Coordinates of C-alpha atoms in Angstrom, one line a residue:
M1 CA 25.9 4.7 5.5
L2 CA 25.3 4.1 9.2
H3 CA 25.0 7.8 10.0
Y4 CA 22.6 8.2 7.1
A5 CA 20.4 5.3 8.3
L6 CA 20.4 6.6 11.9
K7 CA 19.2 10.0 10.8
R8 CA 16.4 8.4 8.7
L9 CA 15.5 6.2 11.7
L10 CA 15.2 9.2 14.0
S11 CA 12.9 10.9 11.4
L12 CA 10.8 7.8 11.3
I13 CA 10.3 7.7 15.1
V14 CA 9.3 11.4 15.2
S15 CA 6.9 10.9 12.3
L16 CA 5.3 8.0 14.0
A17 CA 4.8 9.9 17.3
V18 CA 3.2 12.9 15.5
A19 CA 1.1 10.6 13.4
S20 CA -0.3 8.8 16.4
L21 CA -1.3 12.0 18.1
V22 CA -3.0 13.3 14.9
I23 CA -4.8 10.0 14.3
F24 CA -6.1 9.9 17.9
L25 CA -7.4 13.5 17.8
V26 CA -9.0 13.2 14.4
V27 CA -10.9 10.0 15.4
E28 CA -11.9 11.3 18.8
V29 CA -13.5 14.5 17.4
A30 CA -15.7 12.5 15.1
P31 CA -19.4 12.8 16.1
G32 CA -21.2 10.0 17.9
D33 CA -20.7 8.0 21.1
P34 CA -19.7 4.4 20.8
A35 CA -21.5 3.4 24.0
S36 CA -24.8 5.1 22.8
F37 CA -24.4 3.5 19.4
M38 CA -23.9 0.0 20.8
L39 CA -26.9 0.2 23.2
G40 CA -29.3 2.0 20.8
V41 CA -31.3 5.2 21.1
N42 CA -33.6 3.8 23.8
A43 CA -30.9 2.9 26.3
Q44 CA -31.1 4.4 29.8
P45 CA -28.5 7.0 30.7
D46 CA -27.1 5.0 33.6
T47 CA -26.7 2.0 31.3
V48 CA -24.8 4.1 28.8
A49 CA -22.6 5.5 31.6
A50 CA -21.8 2.0 32.9
L51 CA -20.8 0.9 29.4
R52 CA -18.6 4.0 28.9
T53 CA -16.9 3.2 32.2
E54 CA -16.4 -0.4 31.2
L55 CA -14.9 0.7 27.8
G56 CA -12.7 3.3 29.4
L57 CA -14.5 6.1 27.6
D58 CA -15.1 8.1 30.8
Q59 CA -11.3 8.9 31.1
G60 CA -9.8 12.1 29.8
K61 CA -8.5 12.2 26.3
L62 CA -4.9 12.6 27.4
A63 CA -5.1 9.5 29.6
R64 CA -6.7 7.5 26.9
Y65 CA -4.1 8.6 24.3
L66 CA -1.2 7.7 26.6
S67 CA -2.8 4.3 27.5
W68 CA -3.4 3.6 23.8
A69 CA 0.1 4.6 22.7
A70 CA 1.8 2.7 25.5
G71 CA -0.3 -0.4 24.6
M72 CA 0.8 -0.2 21.0
L73 CA 4.4 -0.1 22.0
S74 CA 3.9 -3.4 23.9
G75 CA 1.8 -4.9 21.1
D76 CA -1.5 -4.5 23.0
F77 CA -3.9 -2.6 20.8
G78 CA -6.8 -2.8 23.3
T79 CA -10.2 -4.5 23.0
S80 CA -12.7 -3.9 20.3
Y81 CA -15.8 -2.1 21.5
T82 CA -18.1 -4.0 19.2
Y83 CA -16.6 -7.5 19.1
R84 CA -15.1 -7.5 22.6
T85 CA -12.0 -9.3 21.3
P86 CA -8.4 -8.1 21.2
V87 CA -7.8 -5.7 18.3
A88 CA -4.3 -7.1 17.7
G89 CA -5.9 -10.5 16.9
M90 CA -8.4 -8.9 14.5
I91 CA -5.7 -7.0 12.7
A92 CA -3.5 -10.0 12.5
D93 CA -6.2 -12.1 10.9
R94 CA -7.0 -9.4 8.3
L95 CA -3.3 -8.6 7.7
W96 CA -2.8 -12.1 6.4
V97 CA -5.1 -11.2 3.5
S98 CA -4.2 -7.5 2.9
L99 CA -0.4 -7.9 3.0
P100 CA -0.2 -10.9 0.6
L101 CA -2.7 -9.1 -1.7
A102 CA -0.5 -5.9 -1.7
L103 CA 2.7 -7.9 -2.4
Y104 CA 1.0 -9.9 -5.1
A105 CA -0.3 -6.8 -6.8
L106 CA 3.0 -5.0 -6.5
T107 CA 4.9 -7.9 -8.0
L108 CA 2.5 -8.0 -10.9
S109 CA 2.7 -4.3 -11.5
T110 CA 6.6 -4.4 -11.4
L111 CA 6.8 -7.4 -13.7
I112 CA 4.6 -5.6 -16.2
A113 CA 6.0 -2.1 -15.8
F114 CA 9.8 -2.7 -16.0
P115 CA 9.9 -4.5 -19.4
A116 CA 7.2 -2.2 -20.8
G117 CA 8.9 1.0 -19.7
I118 CA 12.3 -0.2 -21.0
Y119 CA 10.8 -1.3 -24.3
A120 CA 9.0 2.0 -24.8
A121 CA 12.2 4.0 -23.9
A122 CA 14.3 2.0 -26.3
R123 CA 11.8 2.6 -29.1
R124 CA 11.0 6.3 -28.5
G125 CA 8.6 7.6 -31.2
Q126 CA 8.2 4.3 -32.8
P127 CA 4.8 2.4 -33.1
G128 CA 5.8 0.1 -30.1
D129 CA 6.4 3.2 -27.9
M130 CA 3.1 4.7 -28.9
A131 CA 1.2 1.5 -28.3
V132 CA 2.7 1.2 -24.8
M133 CA 1.9 4.8 -24.0
G134 CA -1.7 4.4 -25.3
A135 CA -2.1 1.4 -23.0
T136 CA -0.7 3.2 -20.0
Q137 CA -3.0 6.2 -20.7
L138 CA -6.0 3.8 -20.6
G139 CA -4.7 2.1 -17.4
V140 CA -4.3 5.5 -15.6
A141 CA -7.7 6.7 -16.7
V142 CA -9.8 3.6 -15.8
P143 CA -10.4 3.1 -12.1
N144 CA -9.4 -0.2 -10.5
F145 CA -12.9 -1.1 -9.4
W146 CA -14.0 -1.1 -13.1
F147 CA -11.2 -3.5 -13.9
A148 CA -12.3 -5.6 -10.9
M149 CA -15.9 -5.8 -12.2
M150 CA -14.7 -6.7 -15.7
L151 CA -12.4 -9.4 -14.4
V152 CA -15.3 -10.9 -12.4
L153 CA -17.6 -10.8 -15.4
I154 CA -15.1 -12.4 -17.8
F155 CA -13.0 -14.8 -15.7
A156 CA -15.5 -15.7 -12.9
I157 CA -18.9 -15.6 -14.5
N158 CA -18.3 -16.4 -18.1
L159 CA -15.2 -18.5 -18.1
R160 CA -15.5 -19.8 -14.5
W161 CA -11.7 -19.9 -14.0
F162 CA -11.9 -18.1 -10.7
S163 CA -14.4 -17.5 -8.0
A164 CA -16.3 -14.2 -7.9
G165 CA -15.2 -13.4 -4.4
G166 CA -14.4 -14.7 -0.9
F167 CA -11.2 -16.0 0.5
P168 CA -10.8 -19.7 1.6
G169 CA -8.0 -18.9 4.1
W170 CA -4.4 -20.0 3.9
D171 CA -5.3 -23.3 5.7
A172 CA -6.8 -24.4 2.4
G173 CA -3.3 -24.3 0.9
L174 CA -1.0 -21.8 -0.8
W175 CA -2.4 -22.4 -4.2
A176 CA -6.0 -21.9 -3.1
G177 CA -5.1 -18.6 -1.3
L178 CA -3.2 -17.2 -4.3
H179 CA -5.9 -18.4 -6.7
A180 CA -8.5 -16.4 -4.7
L181 CA -6.3 -13.3 -4.6
T182 CA -5.3 -13.4 -8.3
L183 CA -8.2 -11.3 -9.7
P184 CA -8.1 -8.7 -7.0
A185 CA -4.3 -8.4 -7.4
I186 CA -4.7 -7.9 -11.2
A187 CA -7.3 -5.3 -10.6
L188 CA -5.0 -3.4 -8.2
A189 CA -1.9 -4.0 -10.3
L190 CA -3.1 -2.7 -13.7
P191 CA -3.4 1.0 -12.9
Q192 CA -0.2 0.9 -10.8
A193 CA 1.6 -0.8 -13.7
A194 CA 0.5 2.0 -16.0
I195 CA 1.9 4.7 -13.7
L196 CA 5.1 2.8 -13.1
T197 CA 5.6 2.2 -16.8
R198 CA 5.4 5.9 -17.6
V199 CA 7.8 6.8 -14.8
M200 CA 10.3 4.1 -16.0
R201 CA 10.1 5.3 -19.6
S202 CA 10.5 9.0 -18.6
A203 CA 13.4 8.3 -16.2
L204 CA 15.2 6.2 -18.9
L205 CA 14.8 8.9 -21.6
D206 CA 16.3 11.5 -19.2
I207 CA 19.2 9.2 -18.5
L208 CA 19.8 8.4 -22.2
G209 CA 20.4 12.1 -22.8
E210 CA 23.2 12.4 -20.2
D211 CA 26.8 12.8 -21.1
F212 CA 28.0 9.6 -19.5
M213 CA 25.6 7.7 -21.8
R214 CA 27.0 9.3 -24.9
T215 CA 30.5 8.5 -23.5
A216 CA 29.5 4.9 -23.2
R217 CA 28.2 4.8 -26.8
A218 CA 31.5 6.5 -27.9
K219 CA 33.5 3.7 -26.3
G220 CA 31.8 1.2 -28.6
L221 CA 28.7 0.0 -26.6
T222 CA 25.6 -0.4 -28.6
R223 CA 22.4 1.5 -27.6
R224 CA 21.0 -1.7 -26.0
Q225 CA 24.2 -2.4 -24.0
A226 CA 24.4 1.2 -22.8
L227 CA 20.8 1.1 -21.8
W228 CA 21.1 -2.1 -19.7
R229 CA 24.6 -1.5 -18.2
H230 CA 24.2 2.1 -17.3
G231 CA 20.7 3.4 -18.0
V232 CA 18.5 1.1 -16.0
R233 CA 20.5 1.4 -12.8
N234 CA 20.6 5.2 -12.9
A235 CA 16.9 5.4 -13.7
L236 CA 15.9 3.4 -10.5
I237 CA 15.7 6.3 -8.1
P238 CA 12.4 7.8 -9.3
V239 CA 11.2 4.3 -9.9
L240 CA 11.9 3.2 -6.3
T241 CA 10.0 6.2 -5.1
I242 CA 6.9 5.2 -7.0
I243 CA 7.2 1.5 -6.0
G244 CA 7.4 2.6 -2.3
L245 CA 4.3 4.8 -2.7
Q246 CA 2.5 2.1 -4.6
F247 CA 3.0 -0.5 -1.9
S248 CA 1.7 1.9 0.7
F249 CA -1.3 2.6 -1.4
L250 CA -2.0 -1.1 -2.2
L251 CA -1.9 -2.0 1.5
A252 CA -3.9 1.0 2.7
G253 CA -6.1 1.8 -0.2
A254 CA -7.6 -1.6 -1.3
I255 CA -10.9 -1.1 0.5
I256 CA -13.0 -0.8 -2.7
I257 CA -11.4 -3.9 -4.2
E258 CA -11.9 -5.8 -0.9
Q259 CA -15.5 -4.8 -1.0
V260 CA -15.9 -6.0 -4.7
F261 CA -14.3 -9.4 -4.0
Y262 CA -15.6 -9.8 -0.4
L263 CA -12.1 -10.1 1.0
P264 CA -11.7 -10.0 4.8
G265 CA -8.9 -7.5 4.7
L266 CA -7.9 -4.4 6.6
G267 CA -9.9 -2.2 4.3
R268 CA -13.2 -3.9 5.1
L269 CA -12.2 -4.0 8.8
V270 CA -11.8 -0.2 8.9
F271 CA -15.1 0.2 7.0
Q272 CA -17.0 -2.0 9.4
A273 CA -15.3 -0.3 12.4
I274 CA -16.3 3.2 11.2
S275 CA -19.8 2.1 10.6
S276 CA -20.1 0.7 14.2
R277 CA -18.1 3.6 15.8
D278 CA -15.5 1.1 17.0
L279 CA -12.9 3.9 17.6
I280 CA -10.1 1.8 19.0
V281 CA -10.1 -0.5 15.9
V282 CA -10.1 2.5 13.6
E283 CA -7.2 4.2 15.4
S284 CA -5.2 1.0 15.6
V285 CA -5.6 0.0 12.0
V286 CA -4.9 3.5 10.7
M287 CA -1.9 3.7 12.9
L288 CA -0.6 0.4 11.6
L289 CA -1.1 1.6 8.0
V290 CA 0.7 4.8 8.7
F291 CA 3.5 2.8 10.3
A292 CA 3.7 0.7 7.1
V293 CA 3.8 3.8 4.9
I294 CA 6.5 5.5 6.9
T295 CA 8.6 2.3 7.2
V296 CA 8.4 1.7 3.4
N297 CA 9.6 5.3 2.9
F298 CA 12.4 4.7 5.3
L299 CA 13.4 1.5 3.3
V300 CA 13.2 3.4 0.1
D301 CA 15.5 6.1 1.5
L302 CA 18.0 3.4 2.3
A303 CA 17.6 2.0 -1.2
Y304 CA 18.4 5.4 -2.6
A305 CA 21.6 5.5 -0.7
L306 CA 22.6 2.1 -2.0
V307 CA 21.8 3.1 -5.6
D308 CA 23.3 6.6 -5.4
P309 CA 26.1 6.9 -2.9
R310 CA 26.1 10.7 -3.4
L311 CA 23.1 10.9 -1.1
R312 CA 25.1 9.6 1.8
S313 CA 27.6 12.4 1.6
R314 CA 24.8 15.0 1.6
S315 CA 23.3 13.9 4.8

């Protein structure tokens, strides 16, 4: 297991190094100069040049990349061009919204998908199975921002159970923070729960047709006992893959939901940074999200090895 983990860790480090270089190059080739954008079209050339020097934009791309990469390793993401504050502090403030939102949505989608997928697999071809599959088809087809608008219309405007947007901060209390994130989390969770339900059902149906499941039934286990004792555990590998991908998506791809609910998360920070050509903020946030995606995939690989020991012997 240790050898397997070390190999995956080495792969993680290489992936992060390559990703940092790609992110820097892609952002740097984007049109527009941050200094010119900040000063406006009527700024004098010498003023623009002075600001470029102050921001470090007059250095070569290699020097800037090495300085940025070295700073990230030490926890220094640089200073925002627009807000003139440390990028690390800006990211930390927004992360305390985006990360709980992603975890909240992932928890909801898992709590919905696991029982729904198991229920549908245990009743294949029956009305309950068809009802679950119909609901998941709807969940996959409808975009999450439509769910978000419907939730606001029903629960915020009509019933007034929740606020239509905004975030009071965790200083207002745990309940206040979770209450503000509930509608966004539901909007994010519903499409992901639909996908995860279909994967869980499909994986279980494949397992139910295996020889060891028929052997378990021949030894006297009922279909329900065989499903819970042997089926669910062996169906977890594809499910863990989807859960890992979903967490990465929920953390990095919630920009539209954050816009709908006016949440001060990482998605809105990236959107604002792109609009103002704040390159160092864009690079740092995207790199952080890539780190989260790669780290989650690393943890999923380790979970694979725990669920299926055969993977360790193949590495």
